[in-house]
CSV table of C-alpha atoms and ligand atoms in Angstrom, one decimal:
chain,number,residue,atom,x,y,z
W,1,MET,CA,89.6,106.5,138.4
W,2,LYS,CA,89.0,109.5,136.1
W,3,HIS,CA,89.7,108.8,132.4
W,4,PHE,CA,89.2,111.1,129.4
W,5,ILE,CA,88.3,109.0,126.4
W,6,LYS,CA,85.2,110.7,125.3
W,7,GLU,CA,83.9,114.3,125.5
W,8,THR,CA,81.3,113.4,128.1
W,9,ASP,CA,83.8,112.0,130.6
W,10,PHE,CA,83.6,115.5,132.1
W,11,ALA,CA,80.2,116.6,133.4
W,12,ALA,CA,78.8,119.9,132.2
W,13,SER,CA,79.3,121.2,135.7
W,14,GLU,CA,83.1,120.5,135.5
W,15,LEU,CA,83.6,122.5,132.3
W,16,PRO,CA,83.8,126.1,133.8
W,17,GLY,CA,86.7,125.0,136.1
W,18,LEU,CA,88.5,123.2,133.3
W,19,PHE,CA,88.1,126.1,130.9
W,20,ALA,CA,89.2,128.7,133.5
W,21,HIS,CA,92.3,126.5,134.3
W,22,ALA,CA,93.2,126.2,130.6
W,23,ARG,CA,93.0,130.0,130.3
W,24,SER,CA,95.1,130.7,133.3
W,25,LEU,CA,97.7,128.2,132.1
W,26,LYS,CA,97.7,130.0,128.8
W,27,GLN,CA,98.0,133.5,130.4
W,28,GLY,CA,100.8,132.2,132.7
W,29,ARG,CA,102.9,130.5,130.1
W,30,GLY,CA,106.5,131.5,130.5
W,31,ARG,CA,106.1,131.3,134.3
W,32,PRO,CA,106.4,128.0,136.0
W,33,ALA,CA,103.0,126.2,136.3
W,34,ALA,CA,102.1,124.3,139.5
W,35,PRO,CA,104.1,121.0,139.1
W,36,VAL,CA,101.1,118.7,139.5
W,37,LEU,CA,102.9,115.9,137.7
W,38,ALA,CA,106.1,116.1,139.7
W,39,GLY,CA,107.6,112.7,140.2
W,40,GLN,CA,105.2,111.2,137.6
W,41,THR,CA,106.0,109.5,134.2
W,42,TRP,CA,103.2,109.4,131.6
W,43,ALA,CA,103.5,106.8,128.8
W,44,MET,CA,102.3,107.9,125.3
W,45,ILE,CA,101.4,104.9,123.1
W,46,PHE,CA,100.9,106.0,119.5
W,47,SER,CA,99.9,103.7,116.6
W,48,LYS,CA,99.4,106.6,114.2
W,49,SER,CA,101.4,109.7,113.1
W,50,SER,CA,101.0,112.9,115.0
W,51,THR,CA,102.5,116.4,115.1
W,52,ARG,CA,100.2,118.5,117.3
W,53,THR,CA,99.0,115.8,119.7
W,54,ARG,CA,102.4,114.3,120.4
W,55,VAL,CA,104.2,117.6,120.8
W,56,SER,CA,101.5,119.3,122.9
W,57,PHE,CA,101.3,116.4,125.3
W,58,GLU,CA,105.1,115.9,125.6
W,59,VAL,CA,105.6,119.7,126.2
W,60,GLY,CA,102.5,119.9,128.5
W,61,ILE,CA,103.6,116.9,130.7
W,62,HIS,CA,107.1,118.5,130.9
W,63,GLU,CA,105.7,121.9,131.9
W,64,LEU,CA,103.6,120.3,134.6
W,65,GLY,CA,106.7,118.8,136.1
W,66,GLY,CA,106.3,115.2,134.7
W,67,ASN,CA,108.2,113.0,132.4
W,68,ALA,CA,106.7,111.9,129.0
W,69,LEU,CA,107.7,108.5,127.6
W,70,PHE,CA,106.8,108.2,123.9
W,71,LEU,CA,106.2,104.6,122.8
W,72,ASN,CA,105.6,103.9,119.1
W,73,LYS,CA,103.3,100.9,119.0
W,74,ASN,CA,105.9,98.9,117.0
W,75,ASP,CA,108.6,99.5,119.6
W,76,ILE,CA,106.6,97.7,122.3
W,77,GLN,CA,105.3,94.1,122.5
W,78,ILE,CA,101.7,95.2,121.8
W,79,GLY,CA,102.8,95.6,118.2
W,80,ARG,CA,103.7,91.9,118.3
W,81,GLY,CA,100.5,90.7,119.7
W,82,GLU,CA,100.8,91.1,123.5
W,83,THR,CA,97.3,91.6,124.8
W,84,ILE,CA,95.9,95.0,125.8
W,85,GLN,CA,94.9,93.5,129.1
W,86,ASP,CA,98.5,92.5,130.0
W,87,THR,CA,100.0,95.7,128.6
W,88,ALA,CA,97.5,97.7,130.7
W,89,LYS,CA,98.4,95.8,133.9
W,90,VAL,CA,102.2,96.0,133.3
W,91,LEU,CA,102.2,99.7,132.4
W,92,SER,CA,100.1,100.4,135.5
W,93,ARG,CA,103.0,99.1,137.6
W,94,PHE,CA,105.5,101.5,136.0
W,95,VAL,CA,103.8,104.8,135.0
W,96,HIS,CA,101.3,107.2,136.4
W,97,GLY,CA,99.1,107.8,133.3
W,98,LEU,CA,98.6,106.8,129.7
W,99,VAL,CA,98.0,108.9,126.6
W,100,VAL,CA,96.9,106.6,123.7
W,101,ARG,CA,96.4,107.2,119.9
W,102,THR,CA,95.1,104.2,118.0
W,103,PHE,CA,92.6,102.8,115.6
W,104,ASP,CA,89.9,100.9,117.4
W,105,HIS,CA,88.1,102.9,120.2
W,106,GLN,CA,87.3,99.6,121.9
W,107,ASP,CA,91.0,99.1,122.5
W,108,VAL,CA,91.1,102.4,124.5
W,109,GLU,CA,88.0,101.3,126.4
W,110,ALA,CA,89.7,98.0,127.2
W,111,LEU,CA,92.7,99.9,128.5
W,112,THR,CA,90.5,101.8,130.9
W,113,GLN,CA,89.1,98.5,132.2
W,114,HIS,CA,92.5,97.0,132.9
W,115,CYS,CA,94.6,100.0,133.9
W,116,SER,CA,94.8,101.3,137.5
W,117,ILE,CA,96.1,104.6,136.1
W,118,PRO,CA,94.2,107.4,134.2
W,119,VAL,CA,93.9,107.0,130.4
W,120,ILE,CA,93.6,109.9,127.9
W,121,ASN,CA,92.3,109.3,124.3
W,122,ALA,CA,94.7,111.1,121.9
W,123,LEU,CA,92.5,110.0,118.9
W,124,THR,CA,90.8,106.9,117.8
W,125,ASP,CA,88.8,106.2,114.6
W,126,PHE,CA,85.7,107.0,116.6
W,127,LEU,CA,86.6,110.1,118.7
W,128,HIS,CA,89.2,112.9,119.2
W,129,PRO,CA,88.0,114.5,122.4
W,130,CYS,CA,91.2,116.5,123.2
W,131,GLN,CA,90.8,118.3,119.9
W,132,ILE,CA,87.1,119.1,120.6
W,133,TYR,CA,87.8,120.6,124.0
W,134,ALA,CA,90.7,122.7,122.6
W,135,ASP,CA,88.4,123.8,119.7
W,136,ALA,CA,85.5,124.7,122.0
W,137,PHE,CA,87.9,126.7,124.2
W,138,THR,CA,89.3,128.5,121.1
W,139,ALA,CA,85.8,129.6,119.9
W,140,ALA,CA,84.8,130.6,123.5
W,141,GLU,CA,87.9,132.8,123.7
W,142,ARG,CA,86.5,134.8,120.8
W,143,TRP,CA,83.0,134.9,122.0
W,144,SER,CA,83.2,135.6,125.7
W,145,ARG,CA,84.0,139.0,127.3
W,146,PRO,CA,87.6,139.6,128.3
W,147,GLY,CA,88.1,138.9,132.0
W,148,GLY,CA,85.0,136.8,132.3
W,149,THR,CA,84.8,133.6,134.3
W,150,GLY,CA,85.2,130.0,133.2
W,151,GLY,CA,81.4,129.9,133.3
W,152,ASP,CA,81.3,132.8,130.9
W,153,LEU,CA,83.6,131.0,128.5
W,154,VAL,CA,81.4,127.9,128.5
W,155,ALA,CA,78.1,129.8,128.4
W,156,SER,CA,79.4,131.6,125.2
W,157,LEU,CA,79.1,128.3,123.3
W,158,ARG,CA,75.5,127.7,124.2
W,159,GLY,CA,73.0,127.9,121.3
W,160,ARG,CA,75.8,128.5,118.7
W,161,LYS,CA,75.7,126.6,115.4
W,162,ILE,CA,78.5,124.6,114.0
W,163,ALA,CA,78.4,123.4,110.4
W,164,TYR,CA,80.6,120.3,109.7
W,165,LEU,CA,81.5,119.6,106.1
W,166,GLY,CA,82.9,116.5,104.3
W,167,ASP,CA,83.4,113.1,106.0
W,168,THR,CA,80.7,113.1,108.5
W,169,CYS,CA,81.0,109.6,109.8
W,170,PHE,CA,84.6,109.5,111.2
W,171,ASN,CA,86.3,110.7,114.4
W,172,MET,CA,86.1,114.5,114.1
W,173,ALA,CA,82.4,114.5,113.0
W,174,ASN,CA,81.5,112.0,115.8
W,175,SER,CA,83.4,114.0,118.4
W,176,TRP,CA,81.7,117.2,117.4
W,177,ILE,CA,78.3,115.6,117.5
W,178,LEU,CA,79.0,114.5,121.1
W,179,GLY,CA,80.8,117.8,121.9
W,180,ALA,CA,77.9,119.9,120.6
W,181,SER,CA,75.5,117.9,122.8
W,182,LEU,CA,77.7,118.5,125.9
W,183,PHE,CA,78.3,122.2,125.1
W,184,GLY,CA,74.6,122.9,124.2
W,185,MET,CA,75.5,123.8,120.6
W,186,LYS,CA,73.5,123.1,117.4
W,187,ILE,CA,75.3,121.0,114.8
W,188,ALA,CA,74.5,120.5,111.1
W,189,LEU,CA,76.6,118.1,109.1
W,190,ALA,CA,76.8,118.0,105.3
W,191,GLY,CA,78.3,115.2,103.2
W,192,PRO,CA,77.3,112.6,100.6
W,193,ALA,CA,74.5,110.2,101.7
W,194,GLY,CA,77.0,107.3,102.1
W,195,TYR,CA,79.0,109.3,104.6
W,196,ALA,CA,76.1,110.1,107.0
W,197,PRO,CA,76.8,109.8,110.8
W,198,GLY,CA,76.9,106.1,111.6
W,199,GLU,CA,75.3,103.8,114.1
W,200,GLU,CA,78.2,104.0,116.6
W,201,ILE,CA,77.7,107.6,117.4
W,202,ARG,CA,73.9,107.2,117.4
W,203,ALA,CA,74.2,104.3,119.9
W,204,GLN,CA,76.6,106.4,122.1
W,205,LEU,CA,74.1,109.3,122.3
W,206,LYS,CA,71.3,106.8,123.1
W,207,ARG,CA,73.4,105.2,125.8
W,208,GLU,CA,74.0,108.6,127.4
W,209,GLY,CA,70.3,109.5,127.2
W,210,ARG,CA,71.1,112.4,124.8
W,211,PRO,CA,68.8,113.5,122.0
W,212,LEU,CA,69.8,112.6,118.5
W,213,ASP,CA,69.2,116.2,117.4
W,214,PHE,CA,72.1,116.7,115.0
W,215,GLN,CA,71.0,117.6,111.5
W,216,PHE,CA,72.5,115.8,108.4
W,217,THR,CA,72.0,117.1,104.9
W,218,THR,CA,73.6,116.4,101.5
W,219,ASP,CA,73.4,120.2,100.8
W,220,PRO,CA,76.5,122.1,102.0
W,221,PHE,CA,74.8,125.5,101.7
W,222,ALA,CA,71.9,124.4,103.8
W,223,ALA,CA,74.3,123.2,106.5
W,224,VAL,CA,76.3,126.5,106.7
W,225,LYS,CA,73.2,128.7,106.8
W,226,ASP,CA,73.3,130.8,110.0
W,227,ALA,CA,76.4,128.9,111.2
W,228,ASP,CA,78.8,130.5,113.7
W,229,ILE,CA,81.5,128.0,112.9
W,230,VAL,CA,82.4,126.3,109.6
W,231,TYR,CA,84.5,123.2,110.3
W,232,THR,CA,86.2,120.6,108.1
W,233,ASP,CA,88.8,117.9,108.3
W,234,VAL,CA,90.8,115.8,105.8
W,235,TRP,CA,88.9,113.6,103.4
W,236,THR,CA,91.3,110.7,103.9
W,237,SER,CA,92.0,110.0,107.5
W,238,MET,CA,94.8,107.9,108.9
W,239,GLY,CA,94.1,104.3,108.0
W,240,GLN,CA,92.0,105.1,105.0
W,241,GLU,CA,94.8,105.8,102.5
W,242,SER,CA,93.7,103.0,100.1
W,243,GLU,CA,90.3,104.7,99.6
W,244,SER,CA,91.9,108.1,98.9
W,245,GLY,CA,90.9,108.4,95.2
W,246,GLN,CA,87.3,107.4,95.8
W,247,ARG,CA,87.0,109.8,98.8
W,248,THR,CA,88.4,112.7,96.9
W,249,ALA,CA,85.9,112.3,94.1
W,250,GLU,CA,82.9,111.7,96.3
W,251,LEU,CA,83.7,114.5,98.9
W,252,ALA,CA,84.6,117.2,96.3
W,253,PRO,CA,81.2,118.9,96.5
W,254,TYR,CA,81.8,119.5,100.2
W,255,ALA,CA,85.0,121.5,99.9
W,256,VAL,CA,85.0,124.7,102.0
W,257,THR,CA,85.3,127.3,99.3
W,258,ALA,CA,85.3,131.1,99.8
W,259,LYS,CA,81.8,131.1,98.4
W,260,LEU,CA,80.6,128.4,100.9
W,261,PHE,CA,82.2,130.2,103.8
W,262,ALA,CA,80.6,133.4,102.8
W,263,ALA,CA,77.2,131.7,103.0
W,264,ALA,CA,77.6,131.3,106.8
W,265,LYS,CA,77.1,134.1,109.3
W,266,PRO,CA,79.1,137.3,108.4
W,267,ASP,CA,81.2,136.8,111.5
W,268,ALA,CA,81.5,133.0,111.3
W,269,LEU,CA,84.8,131.4,112.3
W,270,PHE,CA,86.6,128.8,110.1
W,271,MET,CA,88.1,125.9,112.0
W,272,HIS,CA,90.1,122.8,111.1
W,273,CYS,CA,91.8,120.3,113.3
W,274,LEU,CA,94.8,120.2,111.0
W,275,PRO,CA,96.7,118.8,109.1
W,276,ALA,CA,94.9,120.6,106.2
W,277,HIS,CA,95.2,119.8,102.5
W,278,ALA,CA,94.7,123.1,100.8
W,279,GLY,CA,92.9,122.7,97.5
W,280,GLU,CA,91.1,119.6,98.7
W,281,GLU,CA,88.7,119.9,101.7
W,282,VAL,CA,89.4,123.7,102.0
W,283,GLU,CA,90.6,126.5,99.7
W,284,GLN,CA,93.8,128.3,100.7
W,285,ALA,CA,91.9,131.6,100.7
W,286,VAL,CA,89.7,130.2,103.5
W,287,LEU,CA,92.7,129.0,105.6
W,288,ASP,CA,94.1,132.5,105.2
W,289,ASN,CA,90.9,134.3,106.0
W,290,PRO,CA,91.2,136.6,109.1
W,291,ARG,CA,88.3,134.6,110.6
W,292,SER,CA,90.2,131.4,110.2
W,293,ILE,CA,91.5,130.4,113.7
W,294,ILE,CA,93.3,127.2,112.9
W,295,PHE,CA,96.6,128.1,114.5
W,296,ASP,CA,94.9,129.2,117.7
W,297,GLN,CA,93.2,125.8,117.8
W,298,ALA,CA,96.5,124.1,117.5
W,299,GLU,CA,98.1,126.3,120.2
W,300,ASN,CA,95.2,125.7,122.6
W,301,ARG,CA,95.8,121.9,122.4
W,302,LEU,CA,98.7,122.6,124.8
W,303,HIS,CA,96.8,124.7,127.3
W,304,MET,CA,93.6,122.6,127.3
W,305,GLN,CA,95.5,119.3,127.6
W,306,LYS,CA,97.5,120.6,130.5
W,307,ALA,CA,94.2,121.4,132.3
W,308,ILE,CA,92.9,117.9,131.4
W,309,LEU,CA,96.1,116.2,132.7
W,310,ALA,CA,95.8,118.2,135.9
W,311,ALA,CA,92.2,117.1,136.3
W,312,VAL,CA,92.7,113.4,135.8
W,313,ALA,CA,96.2,112.9,137.3
W,314,ARG,CA,96.3,111.2,140.7
W,315,PRO,CA,98.6,112.9,143.2
W,316,LEU,CA,101.5,110.8,144.5
W,317,ARG,CA,101.0,109.7,148.1
W,318,ALA,CA,103.0,111.6,150.6
D,401,CP,N1,94.9,117.7,115.0
D,401,CP,C1,95.7,116.7,115.4
D,401,CP,O1,95.4,115.8,116.2
D,401,CP,O2,96.9,116.7,114.8
D,401,CP,P1,98.1,115.6,114.8
D,401,CP,O3,97.6,114.4,114.0
D,401,CP,O4,99.3,116.3,114.2
D,401,CP,O5,98.3,115.3,116.2
D,402,NVA,N1,90.3,112.6,110.8
D,402,NVA,C1,91.8,112.8,110.9
D,402,NVA,C2,92.1,113.7,112.1
D,402,NVA,C3,93.5,114.0,112.2
D,402,NVA,C4,93.8,114.9,113.4
D,402,NVA,C5,92.4,111.4,111.0
D,402,NVA,O1,92.0,110.6,111.8
D,402,NVA,O2,93.5,111.2,110.3
């Protein structure tokens, strides 16, 4: 059973095909796509808010010929204590795949163990792999030659440097650490000492036999030096609302200002998973910069997730 709950669930050798498929789906949008999910229903269990992820998955499943069933956690019995194990077994009898957004990454791992259908991680506190794949594709679109192969898209990422600013011990930073390792990119993260990448991502890299070669610094200007991408995310993630005041004070020195962005490479791209809080983690002028590709990132969630769905879906038996 193929699941997609972390970046490395696709091997490096599978990436050219996946990226090429995402690009062909993007170029062909407006014409019917191969209905690889025809006759299938995919359940989407969300325990947190979402604009991009929810809409792009619902639209993507529909465009691939399938039916999306959105289930707010509180509408189903899991919100009243039914176990993950039983929920997984029951849903596996009804639907053909699961898209899950929740807090604890171990809950998604538990689902994969008890489901007999593919599971896709739509964000946990630990990782947000769909975002990283769409982001990598978005940067590769800029860097690879027009008309190149999927291999060219993926190769355009190799050796590039991403600078990640702000909260460097939560889902987006963790996911970029793992993604950079998979895509052969360099990553430097800058934040306060208390926000350094944590044990969980280090343990994940070790388990996979990957080098712990990310750089962490408390100096934002050191991180962005020679960077091809400057990336940030909200300072207060979903579930951290009670810490908002403290986070805003402690992370303030890591805001992506026009001055900080100008200290990266002259052709560096600005990226943000969104939603953004202008005037907090990033200045409005940076969001509006011609080298800001935030809305391309958002659009590419749709195309990349359709390619991911097509790759993990199991065809109905004839
Ligand atoms: N970037 C992202 O996942 O956005 P949503 O929370 O709106 O889905
Ligand atoms: N770190 C953010 C990402 C939102 C897409 C959060 O978890 O709220």
